Amino acid sequence: HTSGAADPVSHNNLASIGANDHHTQSHDHSLAADGQTVTAVNYNLGGGDTTLTIATGRVTRTRIYHTIDTEAAAASDELAGIAGGTDGLALIVRPSSDVRTVVVKHQGAEEGTVTNRIILTGALDLTLDDETDVLSLIYDSGIGRWIEWSRSP
């Protein structure tokens, strides 16, 4: 939320700078409610995505937002595990290309480290084959898995 500007930009005035610039500007997300101030979390996705390439069915998360590419630029690859989970950590992933398909495996046995496995809605694998396909996950250390939070479309 910092752009080097001397003063934060009012959140209500951000429409005038355009939606794409919203999180490049420093601004206040506080909200007055019953005389109290509630401060929202910083939902900047860490300066944009970085691409992770699947290696033997796994990637290692380093940020909150990543694009995922297939191993050796294969036409299709399976993502069975994500290393780097800690309790409550959110993760947003999408494929890095429309011409390569990432199949996210539900509880993929290919992932030898069970705490890297992914639980998907409906207990079914998910195919990400368009750059606009987005999968959001949250890590739960109580069960030691990534859990699907949402998907689009």
PDB file of C-alpha atoms in Angstrom:
ATOM      1  CA  HIS A   1       0.000   0.000   0.000  1.00  0.00           C
ATOM      2  CA  THR A   2       2.896   2.329  -0.233  1.00  0.00           C
ATOM      3  CA  SER A   3       3.805   4.256  -3.312  1.00  0.00           C
ATOM      4  CA  GLY A   4       6.288   6.667  -1.877  1.00  0.00           C
ATOM      5  CA  ALA A   5       3.593   9.303  -1.614  1.00  0.00           C
ATOM      6  CA  ALA A   6       3.972  11.672   1.334  1.00  0.00           C
ATOM      7  CA  ASP A   7       0.335  11.358   2.399  1.00  0.00           C
ATOM      8  CA  PRO A   8      -2.021   8.392   2.142  1.00  0.00           C
ATOM      9  CA  VAL A   9      -4.766   8.636  -0.455  1.00  0.00           C
ATOM     10  CA  SER A  10      -8.308   8.527   0.918  1.00  0.00           C
ATOM     11  CA  HIS A  11      -9.858   5.140   0.126  1.00  0.00           C
ATOM     12  CA  ASN A  12     -12.985   6.902  -1.175  1.00  0.00           C
ATOM     13  CA  ASN A  13     -10.890   8.891  -3.669  1.00  0.00           C
ATOM     14  CA  LEU A  14      -9.240   5.813  -5.195  1.00  0.00           C
ATOM     15  CA  ALA A  15     -11.885   5.516  -7.916  1.00  0.00           C
ATOM     16  CA  SER A  16     -10.373   8.581  -9.530  1.00  0.00           C
ATOM     17  CA  ILE A  17      -6.979   6.867  -9.959  1.00  0.00           C
ATOM     18  CA  GLY A  18      -8.378   3.689 -11.530  1.00  0.00           C
ATOM     19  CA  ALA A  19      -8.856   0.167 -10.250  1.00  0.00           C
ATOM     20  CA  ASN A  20      -5.481  -1.082 -11.497  1.00  0.00           C
ATOM     21  CA  ASP A  21      -3.648   1.542  -9.434  1.00  0.00           C
ATOM     22  CA  HIS A  22      -5.687   1.001  -6.261  1.00  0.00           C
ATOM     23  CA  HIS A  23      -3.056  -1.064  -4.456  1.00  0.00           C
ATOM     24  CA  THR A  24      -0.064   0.830  -5.748  1.00  0.00           C
ATOM     25  CA  GLN A  25      -1.189   3.907  -3.797  1.00  0.00           C
ATOM     26  CA  SER A  26      -0.748   4.402  -0.067  1.00  0.00           C
ATOM     27  CA  HIS A  27      -4.154   4.738   1.538  1.00  0.00           C
ATOM     28  CA  ASP A  28      -6.156   4.107   4.678  1.00  0.00           C
ATOM     29  CA  HIS A  29      -8.493   1.118   4.972  1.00  0.00           C
ATOM     30  CA  SER A  30      -9.819   2.137   8.384  1.00  0.00           C
ATOM     31  CA  LEU A  31     -13.554   2.304   8.856  1.00  0.00           C
ATOM     32  CA  ALA A  32     -15.573   4.143  11.514  1.00  0.00           C
ATOM     33  CA  ALA A  33     -18.171   1.871  13.095  1.00  0.00           C
ATOM     34  CA  ASP A  34     -20.031   2.856  16.277  1.00  0.00           C
ATOM     35  CA  GLY A  35     -17.270   5.274  17.237  1.00  0.00           C
ATOM     36  CA  GLN A  36     -14.560   2.634  16.874  1.00  0.00           C
ATOM     37  CA  THR A  37     -11.945   2.288  14.187  1.00  0.00           C
ATOM     38  CA  VAL A  38     -11.528  -1.054  12.510  1.00  0.00           C
ATOM     39  CA  THR A  39      -8.433  -1.529  10.397  1.00  0.00           C
ATOM     40  CA  ALA A  40      -8.659  -4.017   7.551  1.00  0.00           C
ATOM     41  CA  VAL A  41      -5.782  -6.299   6.693  1.00  0.00           C
ATOM     42  CA  ASN A  42      -3.348  -5.284   3.988  1.00  0.00           C
ATOM     43  CA  TYR A  43      -4.582  -7.239   0.989  1.00  0.00           C
ATOM     44  CA  ASN A  44      -1.782  -6.326  -1.357  1.00  0.00           C
ATOM     45  CA  LEU A  45      -0.776  -9.594  -2.983  1.00  0.00           C
ATOM     46  CA  GLY A  46       2.928  -9.016  -2.485  1.00  0.00           C
ATOM     47  CA  GLY A  47       3.762  -7.043  -5.599  1.00  0.00           C
ATOM     48  CA  GLY A  48       2.154  -9.420  -8.088  1.00  0.00           C
ATOM     49  CA  ASP A  49       2.529 -13.038  -8.948  1.00  0.00           C
ATOM     50  CA  THR A  50       5.648 -15.093  -9.355  1.00  0.00           C
ATOM     51  CA  THR A  51       5.654 -18.270 -11.405  1.00  0.00           C
ATOM     52  CA  LEU A  52       6.294 -21.594  -9.715  1.00  0.00           C
ATOM     53  CA  THR A  53       7.132 -24.578 -11.908  1.00  0.00           C
ATOM     54  CA  ILE A  54       5.855 -27.988 -10.891  1.00  0.00           C
ATOM     55  CA  ALA A  55       8.678 -30.418 -10.063  1.00  0.00           C
ATOM     56  CA  THR A  56       7.650 -34.027  -9.480  1.00  0.00           C
ATOM     57  CA  GLY A  57       4.116 -32.954  -8.614  1.00  0.00           C
ATOM     58  CA  ARG A  58       5.010 -30.212  -6.144  1.00  0.00           C
ATOM     59  CA  VAL A  59       5.687 -26.490  -5.841  1.00  0.00           C
ATOM     60  CA  THR A  60       7.010 -24.518  -2.883  1.00  0.00           C
ATOM     61  CA  ARG A  61       5.014 -21.454  -1.968  1.00  0.00           C
ATOM     62  CA  THR A  62       7.028 -18.296  -1.320  1.00  0.00           C
ATOM     63  CA  ARG A  63       4.277 -15.671  -1.531  1.00  0.00           C
ATOM     64  CA  ILE A  64       0.512 -15.405  -1.265  1.00  0.00           C
ATOM     65  CA  TYR A  65      -0.041 -15.284  -5.055  1.00  0.00           C
ATOM     66  CA  HIS A  66       1.562 -17.482  -7.697  1.00  0.00           C
ATOM     67  CA  THR A  67       1.034 -18.606 -11.240  1.00  0.00           C
ATOM     68  CA  ILE A  68       1.788 -22.297 -11.765  1.00  0.00           C
ATOM     69  CA  ASP A  69       3.577 -23.717 -14.800  1.00  0.00           C
ATOM     70  CA  THR A  70       3.974 -27.312 -15.884  1.00  0.00           C
ATOM     71  CA  GLU A  71       7.243 -29.187 -15.525  1.00  0.00           C
ATOM     72  CA  ALA A  72       9.399 -28.821 -18.652  1.00  0.00           C
ATOM     73  CA  ALA A  73       6.566 -26.812 -20.283  1.00  0.00           C
ATOM     74  CA  ALA A  74       4.565 -30.021 -20.754  1.00  0.00           C
ATOM     75  CA  ALA A  75       1.062 -29.691 -22.212  1.00  0.00           C
ATOM     76  CA  SER A  76      -0.371 -30.918 -18.897  1.00  0.00           C
ATOM     77  CA  ASP A  77       0.948 -31.639 -15.412  1.00  0.00           C
ATOM     78  CA  GLU A  78      -0.430 -32.639 -12.022  1.00  0.00           C
ATOM     79  CA  LEU A  79      -0.021 -30.539  -8.894  1.00  0.00           C
ATOM     80  CA  ALA A  80      -0.287 -32.926  -5.939  1.00  0.00           C
ATOM     81  CA  GLY A  81       1.356 -30.858  -3.219  1.00  0.00           C
ATOM     82  CA  ILE A  82       2.388 -27.408  -2.080  1.00  0.00           C
ATOM     83  CA  ALA A  83       5.237 -27.033   0.380  1.00  0.00           C
ATOM     84  CA  GLY A  84       5.530 -24.070   2.723  1.00  0.00           C
ATOM     85  CA  GLY A  85       2.156 -24.100   4.454  1.00  0.00           C
ATOM     86  CA  THR A  86       1.700 -22.545   7.893  1.00  0.00           C
ATOM     87  CA  ASP A  87      -1.527 -22.299   9.882  1.00  0.00           C
ATOM     88  CA  GLY A  88      -3.969 -19.748   8.481  1.00  0.00           C
ATOM     89  CA  LEU A  89      -1.844 -18.910   5.442  1.00  0.00           C
ATOM     90  CA  ALA A  90      -3.872 -18.027   2.354  1.00  0.00           C
ATOM     91  CA  LEU A  91      -2.627 -18.914  -1.124  1.00  0.00           C
ATOM     92  CA  ILE A  92      -3.975 -17.890  -4.520  1.00  0.00           C
ATOM     93  CA  VAL A  93      -2.869 -19.794  -7.621  1.00  0.00           C
ATOM     94  CA  ARG A  94      -3.712 -19.777 -11.300  1.00  0.00           C
ATOM     95  CA  PRO A  95      -2.118 -21.328 -14.377  1.00  0.00           C
ATOM     96  CA  SER A  96       0.664 -19.363 -16.027  1.00  0.00           C
ATOM     97  CA  SER A  97      -0.540 -20.130 -19.550  1.00  0.00           C
ATOM     98  CA  ASP A  98      -3.686 -20.891 -21.523  1.00  0.00           C
ATOM     99  CA  VAL A  99      -1.782 -23.490 -23.560  1.00  0.00           C
ATOM    100  CA  ARG A 100      -0.695 -25.662 -20.611  1.00  0.00           C
ATOM    101  CA  THR A 101      -3.046 -27.392 -18.180  1.00  0.00           C
ATOM    102  CA  VAL A 102      -2.457 -27.751 -14.443  1.00  0.00           C
ATOM    103  CA  VAL A 103      -4.505 -30.494 -12.776  1.00  0.00           C
ATOM    104  CA  VAL A 104      -4.697 -29.907  -9.027  1.00  0.00           C
ATOM    105  CA  LYS A 105      -5.008 -33.284  -7.312  1.00  0.00           C
ATOM    106  CA  HIS A 106      -7.386 -33.844  -4.416  1.00  0.00           C
ATOM    107  CA  GLN A 107      -5.361 -35.551  -1.654  1.00  0.00           C
ATOM    108  CA  GLY A 108      -2.878 -36.632  -4.321  1.00  0.00           C
ATOM    109  CA  ALA A 109      -1.069 -39.762  -3.153  1.00  0.00           C
ATOM    110  CA  GLU A 110       1.731 -38.738  -5.537  1.00  0.00           C
ATOM    111  CA  GLU A 111       2.699 -36.203  -2.875  1.00  0.00           C
ATOM    112  CA  GLY A 112       4.717 -38.191  -0.356  1.00  0.00           C
ATOM    113  CA  THR A 113       4.579 -35.491   2.315  1.00  0.00           C
ATOM    114  CA  VAL A 114       0.965 -35.637   3.509  1.00  0.00           C
ATOM    115  CA  THR A 115       1.123 -32.133   5.014  1.00  0.00           C
ATOM    116  CA  ASN A 116       1.650 -30.715   1.513  1.00  0.00           C
ATOM    117  CA  ARG A 117      -1.528 -32.293   0.126  1.00  0.00           C
ATOM    118  CA  ILE A 118      -4.581 -30.363  -1.050  1.00  0.00           C
ATOM    119  CA  ILE A 119      -8.223 -30.966  -0.105  1.00  0.00           C
ATOM    120  CA  LEU A 120     -10.581 -29.863  -2.875  1.00  0.00           C
ATOM    121  CA  THR A 121     -14.330 -29.300  -2.779  1.00  0.00           C
ATOM    122  CA  GLY A 122     -16.279 -32.412  -3.725  1.00  0.00           C
ATOM    123  CA  ALA A 123     -13.141 -34.557  -3.294  1.00  0.00           C
ATOM    124  CA  LEU A 124     -12.484 -34.159  -7.032  1.00  0.00           C
ATOM    125  CA  ASP A 125      -9.396 -33.033  -8.940  1.00  0.00           C
ATOM    126  CA  LEU A 126      -9.539 -29.523 -10.420  1.00  0.00           C
ATOM    127  CA  THR A 127      -8.384 -28.619 -13.935  1.00  0.00           C
ATOM    128  CA  LEU A 128      -6.905 -25.143 -14.408  1.00  0.00           C
ATOM    129  CA  ASP A 129      -6.587 -24.594 -18.154  1.00  0.00           C
ATOM    130  CA  ASP A 130      -7.216 -20.884 -18.589  1.00  0.00           C
ATOM    131  CA  GLU A 131      -5.231 -17.968 -17.195  1.00  0.00           C
ATOM    132  CA  THR A 132      -8.438 -16.683 -15.587  1.00  0.00           C
ATOM    133  CA  ASP A 133      -8.960 -19.894 -13.570  1.00  0.00           C
ATOM    134  CA  VAL A 134      -8.151 -19.064  -9.958  1.00  0.00           C
ATOM    135  CA  LEU A 135      -7.903 -21.382  -6.939  1.00  0.00           C
ATOM    136  CA  SER A 136      -7.736 -19.946  -3.418  1.00  0.00           C
ATOM    137  CA  LEU A 137      -6.502 -22.139  -0.581  1.00  0.00           C
ATOM    138  CA  ILE A 138      -5.936 -21.809   3.133  1.00  0.00           C
ATOM    139  CA  TYR A 139      -3.571 -23.953   5.191  1.00  0.00           C
ATOM    140  CA  ASP A 140      -4.929 -25.704   8.275  1.00  0.00           C
ATOM    141  CA  SER A 141      -2.206 -27.064  10.544  1.00  0.00           C
ATOM    142  CA  GLY A 142      -4.829 -28.921  12.603  1.00  0.00           C
ATOM    143  CA  ILE A 143      -5.362 -31.342   9.740  1.00  0.00           C
ATOM    144  CA  GLY A 144      -2.059 -30.602   8.044  1.00  0.00           C
ATOM    145  CA  ARG A 145      -3.475 -29.820   4.612  1.00  0.00           C
ATOM    146  CA  TRP A 146      -4.258 -27.025   2.170  1.00  0.00           C
ATOM    147  CA  ILE A 147      -8.050 -26.591   1.987  1.00  0.00           C
ATOM    148  CA  GLU A 148      -9.895 -25.105  -0.954  1.00  0.00           C
ATOM    149  CA  TRP A 149     -11.371 -21.767  -0.027  1.00  0.00           C
ATOM    150  CA  SER A 150     -12.798 -20.749  -3.399  1.00  0.00           C
ATOM    151  CA  ARG A 151     -12.394 -21.179  -7.132  1.00  0.00           C
ATOM    152  CA  SER A 152     -13.195 -19.204 -10.231  1.00  0.00           C
ATOM    153  CA  PRO A 153     -14.811 -19.920 -12.578  1.00  0.00           C
TER     154      PRO A 153
END
